[in-house]
Structures are given as C-alpha cells and as structure tokens.
Amino acid sequence: MKVVSLRFLKTMLAVICLMALSAGEVPAKVMAPDFVALAEKLKPTVVNISTSKSPAQAARPRRQPSPFNDPFHDFFDRFFDEAPRRQQRERSLGSGFIISDQGFIITNNHVVAGADEIKVRLSDGREFKAELKGADEKLDLALIKIESKDQLPVAILGNSDEIKVGEWVMAIGNPFGLAQTVTAGIVSATGRVIGSGPYDDFIQTDASINPGNSGGPLFSAEGKVIGINTAIIAGGQGIGFAIPINMAKDVIPQLEEKGKVIRGWLGVTVQPITPDLARSFGLEGERGALIADVVKDGPAAKAGLKSGDIVLEFDGKKIREMNELPRIVAATPVGKAALVKVLRDGKMQDVEVSVGRLADTVDESDQKNGEDKLGMAVRELTRDLAARMGLKETQGVVVTGVKSGSLAEEAGILPGDIVREIGGRSITTMADYEAAIRAVKKGDVVRFLLRRGGGNHFLAIRVE
C-alpha cells in the first residue's frame, strides 16, 4: 500500500482550486438582510386582531379541518383553540397587515369568521373597531377595514412569482398574544399542496410562526409582502406555510367591491400525468392536466373538450402540473373566451372555451325538501353537483345548506360536507339518509362521520 505525503496532497489541492477559479467566477458571499432596519420600518404596518363570538357562534369551526387529522393530529393547525365554548364568549387572536391608507387590512378568514366583534390594535397602541368587508373561505382570506383620521402606515405588496427557494424572509405577527414578534428564515419550498382546499399553492418557510401569527405578513428581504402566514404543522419545527401574495392580489378587488369572490369554472375533472400515461398519450415529459371527465352541458363540453384531452396551456398560461389548471381557471373572468391548447390523439389542437361561473353553493332549487329537523339541506351527489361545489367526491349525500342557529350549525356541520355515516349507519343514498334522520329522537346524541376536505371528520349532535 502506497503512502502519499501531506505535501503532495496540499499541492494537488492548490492545483484543483486554481483550476476551479479559472473555470468560472466564484459566487459572491450572500449577506443576510439588515433585519434591524427592516423590523423598524415594517412593524407599524402589522396589526394585532382580536375577535369575540357569542356562544352559539363559538361552537362553529372556523374552517374545514385538514385531511391529515389522524393519526398525526391536525396537519393544518389553524393557530388558535377551536374547541366549542357554549357558556361564554369566545375570544381569539390573530394578525394582519394594512394594505391601503383607507384602512383596508388583509388577514385570514379563519381569524375573523363568525365574529360578532373585530378589534384591531396598531403597533403604536391605538385600537379600532373593524368592519368585515369580504371573505373567501376557499383561499382563507378576509378583508377588514378600520376608520382613522390619521395617516396609516401601509405595507407594500411584492411579487410572489419571483421568489426563489433559499431567499431570506421575515415574519411579523402576534404569536401566543406576544405582540409585534419578529422572526426570520428562508423560503424552504414553493407550490406546496397540503390538502387545505382546491387552490393550494403555499410558500413553505422555516421562519418561526406560531398560533397567533395567522393572517400576518411574510416579508421579502426587500421589505415587500410576498405571503400571508396561514398554516403550520402541529408539533413540527421550522415548517410553516403562507398564501402567495399574488393569489391575494387577484381576489382583493372582489372582496372590496362584492364582499365575495366570483371564480371561473371549466366543468372538467382532471388528474395528474404519470410517466406511463405520458408515454401512452405520446406526450414528452409529465406536464399538463389530463381531463378524466367532462361535466354535461358545462363550458368544456360546449366547447368540445373531451375525456382524454391533455391541457397544456390555458389562456396563454402553461400548465406544468394538474393543480395549476384549477387555480388558473378560477382566476379567469367569467364569460371570457379563453384559448385552450390540448394534446388529443397525439396532435396539438386549439379549443376556445367561454369560461363559466363556479357556484359558491347550490341553488335553492337544487336542495332536497329544504332543511331537515337538524337544520340541514342535503342532496344526493352527482358529478355535475360535485363540479359546481368544487368537490373531488362524486358519490354519496352532500350537505348543500345549513340553517342559521340550527343544531347542525352549532355542531359545526358545513355546506360541502359529505355524510358517510349517521350513528354508525352507512349513508350512500338519500334513502339511507332519510331513514337515519327519521330514527333520530329528542334527547339523542347522534354521531356523524363526514368527508371534508379529503379527510374524515366526526361530529356529534345533541338533539334538544
């Protein structure tokens, strides 16, 4: 065995380094931002939000739970206790940031949903009552407004499409009631899908965020808002999620003008492209969204789109992954004639489609016999109904409406819930549901198994 001298190793290392230097430039050292200056400048734009709810409202969940409930607890932890409190007013804390000198503030929908009173505290201690101007449950966004005679500090909105993994970011919020807390980290990933809704596209960051940060801003190193802190992994460290600010920009004008978001609708069910499917369709790479089904008389069907078409581009925007198509369609104005590039039978084709409107809920004419004794309106699920409600499930019995103040509302049942079991009895048809409801008597505690957001969820209703 040969022994190599230390002098020889050092000489070879020096030669290798010289070769590397001559091959190209050495990247400059990346310096961290001046977080002191950023914090001083940006903290005044961030607000603390406190809400209170009546006992009846407090019993309602603020949002649909994550599909990752068990056995890993709640993947989509929404930053504050959601347990029902029927004997006292519920109070909760969150964060937000000012986006205009007119007093408009962005936060999460789950921070203010169902609140009787919303209070906003600025960094200088001033406190205001806020009015809810609009909310969007699908993106978990809300727009509130305060009235101030003095000029308000305003956060500048950045461009979340330009952020790169590894960039420095800073979060400011109200974790555990500790006002104006500043944390920093990097962008860990983009385009994360975590099962929170049909338009998942989260920024993942390791900047420390905790209960109470919800609705607060995620700033870039330039001091611009690139995201809205929304979710954490329960029990995890260094894993937080923020809504890209560009998604919020698309809906803020509608929340201000209409109080809700009107979304485009194509009327198709899509699935991802696997390597084997790509080869079978003659597609290079695994890009695009494969149309698995087309809703009868929907916009896609009227335009001539078919099952088996692979959507590669919609309205000038390339579709790299399946999840991108629903987001792009939803952001397209209703009635717009959009050009769709598809691969059909191995050939590229252009199809023009008039974008329809995604229904927020089901029309009253679609509901079955109004509300039942528990305060729910239900219907047997069809492909068309599932598409209009934005549901992935296409079979079973779905809740289409919940009466205000009813037992169902107090228990936390929501429109869009799919009823799987009642009292341990399997529910697959309207006949199953009606028989189970008829058997309910005063004084019973009825257990429901619901399908919600892609996961199962148990609720109990006490019939009083």
JSON list of C-alpha atoms in Angstrom, two decimals, residues 146-270:
[
{"chain": "A", "resi": 146, "resn": "ILE", "atom": "CA", "xyz": [-60.81, 50.48, 10.07]},
{"chain": "A", "resi": 147, "resn": "GLU", "atom": "CA", "xyz": [-61.53, 54.22, 10.08]},
{"chain": "A", "resi": 148, "resn": "SER", "atom": "CA", "xyz": [-58.68, 56.51, 11.11]},
{"chain": "A", "resi": 149, "resn": "LYS", "atom": "CA", "xyz": [-58.33, 60.28, 10.84]},
{"chain": "A", "resi": 150, "resn": "ASP", "atom": "CA", "xyz": [-54.55, 59.96, 10.86]},
{"chain": "A", "resi": 151, "resn": "GLN", "atom": "CA", "xyz": [-52.42, 58.60, 8.04]},
{"chain": "A", "resi": 152, "resn": "LEU", "atom": "CA", "xyz": [-51.79, 54.86, 8.33]},
{"chain": "A", "resi": 153, "resn": "PRO", "atom": "CA", "xyz": [-48.56, 53.01, 7.54]},
{"chain": "A", "resi": 154, "resn": "VAL", "atom": "CA", "xyz": [-49.02, 50.75, 4.53]},
{"chain": "A", "resi": 155, "resn": "ALA", "atom": "CA", "xyz": [-47.27, 47.51, 3.61]},
{"chain": "A", "resi": 156, "resn": "ILE", "atom": "CA", "xyz": [-46.01, 47.25, 0.02]},
{"chain": "A", "resi": 157, "resn": "LEU", "atom": "CA", "xyz": [-47.14, 44.11, -1.82]},
{"chain": "A", "resi": 158, "resn": "GLY", "atom": "CA", "xyz": [-44.41, 42.26, -3.69]},
{"chain": "A", "resi": 159, "resn": "ASN", "atom": "CA", "xyz": [-44.43, 39.65, -6.46]},
{"chain": "A", "resi": 160, "resn": "SER", "atom": "CA", "xyz": [-44.57, 36.11, -5.08]},
{"chain": "A", "resi": 161, "resn": "ASP", "atom": "CA", "xyz": [-43.99, 34.65, -8.54]},
{"chain": "A", "resi": 162, "resn": "GLU", "atom": "CA", "xyz": [-40.41, 35.91, -8.42]},
{"chain": "A", "resi": 163, "resn": "ILE", "atom": "CA", "xyz": [-39.34, 34.38, -5.11]},
{"chain": "A", "resi": 164, "resn": "LYS", "atom": "CA", "xyz": [-36.72, 31.64, -5.08]},
{"chain": "A", "resi": 165, "resn": "VAL", "atom": "CA", "xyz": [-36.08, 28.80, -2.68]},
{"chain": "A", "resi": 166, "resn": "GLY", "atom": "CA", "xyz": [-33.37, 29.87, -0.24]},
{"chain": "A", "resi": 167, "resn": "GLU", "atom": "CA", "xyz": [-34.28, 33.57, -0.17]},
{"chain": "A", "resi": 168, "resn": "TRP", "atom": "CA", "xyz": [-34.36, 35.34, 3.18]},
{"chain": "A", "resi": 169, "resn": "VAL", "atom": "CA", "xyz": [-37.81, 36.14, 4.58]},
{"chain": "A", "resi": 170, "resn": "MET", "atom": "CA", "xyz": [-39.15, 37.75, 7.74]},
{"chain": "A", "resi": 171, "resn": "ALA", "atom": "CA", "xyz": [-42.46, 37.17, 9.55]},
{"chain": "A", "resi": 172, "resn": "ILE", "atom": "CA", "xyz": [-44.12, 39.63, 11.92]},
{"chain": "A", "resi": 173, "resn": "GLY", "atom": "CA", "xyz": [-47.17, 38.73, 13.98]},
{"chain": "A", "resi": 174, "resn": "ASN", "atom": "CA", "xyz": [-48.84, 38.08, 17.30]},
{"chain": "A", "resi": 175, "resn": "PRO", "atom": "CA", "xyz": [-47.82, 34.54, 18.39]},
{"chain": "A", "resi": 176, "resn": "PHE", "atom": "CA", "xyz": [-49.47, 33.45, 21.64]},
{"chain": "A", "resi": 177, "resn": "GLY", "atom": "CA", "xyz": [-50.56, 37.05, 22.18]},
{"chain": "A", "resi": 178, "resn": "LEU", "atom": "CA", "xyz": [-46.96, 38.36, 22.14]},
{"chain": "A", "resi": 179, "resn": "ALA", "atom": "CA", "xyz": [-47.46, 41.46, 20.03]},
{"chain": "A", "resi": 180, "resn": "GLN", "atom": "CA", "xyz": [-45.09, 42.55, 17.24]},
{"chain": "A", "resi": 181, "resn": "THR", "atom": "CA", "xyz": [-42.91, 39.45, 17.32]},
{"chain": "A", "resi": 182, "resn": "VAL", "atom": "CA", "xyz": [-40.30, 39.32, 14.53]},
{"chain": "A", "resi": 183, "resn": "THR", "atom": "CA", "xyz": [-38.81, 36.06, 13.20]},
{"chain": "A", "resi": 184, "resn": "ALA", "atom": "CA", "xyz": [-36.63, 35.33, 10.18]},
{"chain": "A", "resi": 185, "resn": "GLY", "atom": "CA", "xyz": [-35.72, 32.39, 7.97]},
{"chain": "A", "resi": 186, "resn": "ILE", "atom": "CA", "xyz": [-35.67, 31.36, 4.33]},
{"chain": "A", "resi": 187, "resn": "VAL", "atom": "CA", "xyz": [-38.12, 30.18, 1.68]},
{"chain": "A", "resi": 188, "resn": "SER", "atom": "CA", "xyz": [-37.97, 26.39, 2.08]},
{"chain": "A", "resi": 189, "resn": "ALA", "atom": "CA", "xyz": [-40.16, 25.49, -0.91]},
{"chain": "A", "resi": 190, "resn": "THR", "atom": "CA", "xyz": [-42.87, 26.87, -3.19]},
{"chain": "A", "resi": 191, "resn": "GLY", "atom": "CA", "xyz": [-46.01, 25.38, -4.71]},
{"chain": "A", "resi": 192, "resn": "ARG", "atom": "CA", "xyz": [-46.77, 23.22, -1.68]},
{"chain": "A", "resi": 193, "resn": "VAL", "atom": "CA", "xyz": [-50.09, 21.32, -1.75]},
{"chain": "A", "resi": 194, "resn": "ILE", "atom": "CA", "xyz": [-51.14, 20.44, 1.81]},
{"chain": "A", "resi": 195, "resn": "GLY", "atom": "CA", "xyz": [-54.78, 19.46, 1.36]},
{"chain": "A", "resi": 196, "resn": "SER", "atom": "CA", "xyz": [-56.38, 22.66, 2.65]},
{"chain": "A", "resi": 197, "resn": "GLY", "atom": "CA", "xyz": [-58.52, 23.36, -0.42]},
{"chain": "A", "resi": 198, "resn": "PRO", "atom": "CA", "xyz": [-58.81, 23.24, -4.20]},
{"chain": "A", "resi": 199, "resn": "TYR", "atom": "CA", "xyz": [-56.32, 26.07, -4.80]},
{"chain": "A", "resi": 200, "resn": "ASP", "atom": "CA", "xyz": [-53.36, 25.03, -2.65]},
{"chain": "A", "resi": 201, "resn": "ASP", "atom": "CA", "xyz": [-50.11, 26.71, -3.74]},
{"chain": "A", "resi": 202, "resn": "PHE", "atom": "CA", "xyz": [-48.34, 27.53, -0.48]},
{"chain": "A", "resi": 203, "resn": "ILE", "atom": "CA", "xyz": [-44.94, 29.03, 0.22]},
{"chain": "A", "resi": 204, "resn": "GLN", "atom": "CA", "xyz": [-43.12, 26.92, 2.79]},
{"chain": "A", "resi": 205, "resn": "THR", "atom": "CA", "xyz": [-40.80, 28.74, 5.19]},
{"chain": "A", "resi": 206, "resn": "ASP", "atom": "CA", "xyz": [-38.70, 27.96, 8.24]},
{"chain": "A", "resi": 207, "resn": "ALA", "atom": "CA", "xyz": [-39.24, 31.44, 9.68]},
{"chain": "A", "resi": 208, "resn": "SER", "atom": "CA", "xyz": [-40.73, 30.63, 13.08]},
{"chain": "A", "resi": 209, "resn": "ILE", "atom": "CA", "xyz": [-44.52, 31.10, 13.09]},
{"chain": "A", "resi": 210, "resn": "ASN", "atom": "CA", "xyz": [-46.87, 30.01, 15.85]},
{"chain": "A", "resi": 211, "resn": "PRO", "atom": "CA", "xyz": [-50.51, 30.31, 16.98]},
{"chain": "A", "resi": 212, "resn": "GLY", "atom": "CA", "xyz": [-51.43, 33.98, 16.62]},
{"chain": "A", "resi": 213, "resn": "ASN", "atom": "CA", "xyz": [-49.23, 34.61, 13.55]},
{"chain": "A", "resi": 214, "resn": "SER", "atom": "CA", "xyz": [-52.19, 33.62, 11.40]},
{"chain": "A", "resi": 215, "resn": "GLY", "atom": "CA", "xyz": [-53.01, 36.32, 8.85]},
{"chain": "A", "resi": 216, "resn": "GLY", "atom": "CA", "xyz": [-49.73, 38.15, 9.34]},
{"chain": "A", "resi": 217, "resn": "PRO", "atom": "CA", "xyz": [-47.30, 39.05, 6.54]},
{"chain": "A", "resi": 218, "resn": "LEU", "atom": "CA", "xyz": [-44.28, 37.19, 5.26]},
{"chain": "A", "resi": 219, "resn": "PHE", "atom": "CA", "xyz": [-41.82, 39.84, 4.03]},
{"chain": "A", "resi": 220, "resn": "SER", "atom": "CA", "xyz": [-39.06, 39.52, 1.46]},
{"chain": "A", "resi": 221, "resn": "ALA", "atom": "CA", "xyz": [-35.55, 40.85, 2.08]},
{"chain": "A", "resi": 222, "resn": "GLU", "atom": "CA", "xyz": [-36.66, 43.99, 0.18]},
{"chain": "A", "resi": 223, "resn": "GLY", "atom": "CA", "xyz": [-39.41, 44.60, 2.74]},
{"chain": "A", "resi": 224, "resn": "LYS", "atom": "CA", "xyz": [-42.33, 43.65, 0.48]},
{"chain": "A", "resi": 225, "resn": "VAL", "atom": "CA", "xyz": [-45.15, 41.28, 1.40]},
{"chain": "A", "resi": 226, "resn": "ILE", "atom": "CA", "xyz": [-44.76, 38.02, -0.53]},
{"chain": "A", "resi": 227, "resn": "GLY", "atom": "CA", "xyz": [-47.10, 35.84, 1.54]},
{"chain": "A", "resi": 228, "resn": "ILE", "atom": "CA", "xyz": [-49.77, 35.62, 4.23]},
{"chain": "A", "resi": 229, "resn": "ASN", "atom": "CA", "xyz": [-48.86, 33.27, 7.09]},
{"chain": "A", "resi": 230, "resn": "THR", "atom": "CA", "xyz": [-51.65, 30.72, 7.32]},
{"chain": "A", "resi": 231, "resn": "ALA", "atom": "CA", "xyz": [-50.69, 27.23, 8.49]},
{"chain": "A", "resi": 232, "resn": "ILE", "atom": "CA", "xyz": [-48.24, 25.18, 10.50]},
{"chain": "A", "resi": 233, "resn": "ILE", "atom": "CA", "xyz": [-47.64, 21.50, 11.08]},
{"chain": "A", "resi": 234, "resn": "ALA", "atom": "CA", "xyz": [-48.75, 20.67, 14.59]},
{"chain": "A", "resi": 235, "resn": "GLY", "atom": "CA", "xyz": [-45.73, 19.59, 16.63]},
{"chain": "A", "resi": 236, "resn": "GLY", "atom": "CA", "xyz": [-43.36, 20.45, 13.80]},
{"chain": "A", "resi": 237, "resn": "GLN", "atom": "CA", "xyz": [-40.50, 22.94, 13.87]},
{"chain": "A", "resi": 238, "resn": "GLY", "atom": "CA", "xyz": [-39.38, 25.13, 11.04]},
{"chain": "A", "resi": 239, "resn": "ILE", "atom": "CA", "xyz": [-42.29, 24.20, 8.78]},
{"chain": "A", "resi": 240, "resn": "GLY", "atom": "CA", "xyz": [-44.81, 26.95, 8.12]},
{"chain": "A", "resi": 241, "resn": "PHE", "atom": "CA", "xyz": [-46.99, 27.84, 5.14]},
{"chain": "A", "resi": 242, "resn": "ALA", "atom": "CA", "xyz": [-48.02, 31.16, 3.61]},
{"chain": "A", "resi": 243, "resn": "ILE", "atom": "CA", "xyz": [-50.50, 32.05, 0.87]},
{"chain": "A", "resi": 244, "resn": "PRO", "atom": "CA", "xyz": [-48.62, 33.67, -2.04]},
{"chain": "A", "resi": 245, "resn": "ILE", "atom": "CA", "xyz": [-49.49, 37.36, -2.16]},
{"chain": "A", "resi": 246, "resn": "ASN", "atom": "CA", "xyz": [-50.20, 37.20, -5.90]},
{"chain": "A", "resi": 247, "resn": "MET", "atom": "CA", "xyz": [-53.16, 34.90, -5.18]},
{"chain": "A", "resi": 248, "resn": "ALA", "atom": "CA", "xyz": [-54.48, 37.50, -2.73]},
{"chain": "A", "resi": 249, "resn": "LYS", "atom": "CA", "xyz": [-53.99, 40.32, -5.27]},
{"chain": "A", "resi": 250, "resn": "ASP", "atom": "CA", "xyz": [-56.37, 38.51, -7.63]},
{"chain": "A", "resi": 251, "resn": "VAL", "atom": "CA", "xyz": [-59.22, 38.48, -5.09]},
{"chain": "A", "resi": 252, "resn": "ILE", "atom": "CA", "xyz": [-58.76, 41.67, -3.02]},
{"chain": "A", "resi": 253, "resn": "PRO", "atom": "CA", "xyz": [-60.63, 43.90, -5.52]},
{"chain": "A", "resi": 254, "resn": "GLN", "atom": "CA", "xyz": [-63.59, 41.50, -5.50]},
{"chain": "A", "resi": 255, "resn": "LEU", "atom": "CA", "xyz": [-63.62, 41.32, -1.69]},
{"chain": "A", "resi": 256, "resn": "GLU", "atom": "CA", "xyz": [-63.69, 45.13, -1.56]},
{"chain": "A", "resi": 257, "resn": "GLU", "atom": "CA", "xyz": [-66.40, 45.57, -4.21]},
{"chain": "A", "resi": 258, "resn": "LYS", "atom": "CA", "xyz": [-68.60, 42.48, -3.78]},
{"chain": "A", "resi": 259, "resn": "GLY", "atom": "CA", "xyz": [-67.66, 41.02, -0.41]},
{"chain": "A", "resi": 260, "resn": "LYS", "atom": "CA", "xyz": [-67.01, 37.63, -2.01]},
{"chain": "A", "resi": 261, "resn": "VAL", "atom": "CA", "xyz": [-65.06, 36.05, -4.85]},
{"chain": "A", "resi": 262, "resn": "ILE", "atom": "CA", "xyz": [-66.59, 35.00, -8.16]},
{"chain": "A", "resi": 263, "resn": "ARG", "atom": "CA", "xyz": [-64.50, 32.31, -9.83]},
{"chain": "A", "resi": 264, "resn": "GLY", "atom": "CA", "xyz": [-64.25, 30.87, -13.29]},
{"chain": "A", "resi": 265, "resn": "TRP", "atom": "CA", "xyz": [-65.39, 27.31, -13.99]},
{"chain": "A", "resi": 266, "resn": "LEU", "atom": "CA", "xyz": [-64.42, 24.92, -16.77]},
{"chain": "A", "resi": 267, "resn": "GLY", "atom": "CA", "xyz": [-66.55, 21.89, -15.90]},
{"chain": "A", "resi": 268, "resn": "VAL", "atom": "CA", "xyz": [-63.94, 19.13, -16.01]},
{"chain": "A", "resi": 269, "resn": "THR", "atom": "CA", "xyz": [-62.38, 16.60, -13.67]},
{"chain": "A", "resi": 270, "resn": "VAL", "atom": "CA", "xyz": [-58.60, 16.41, -14.10]}
]
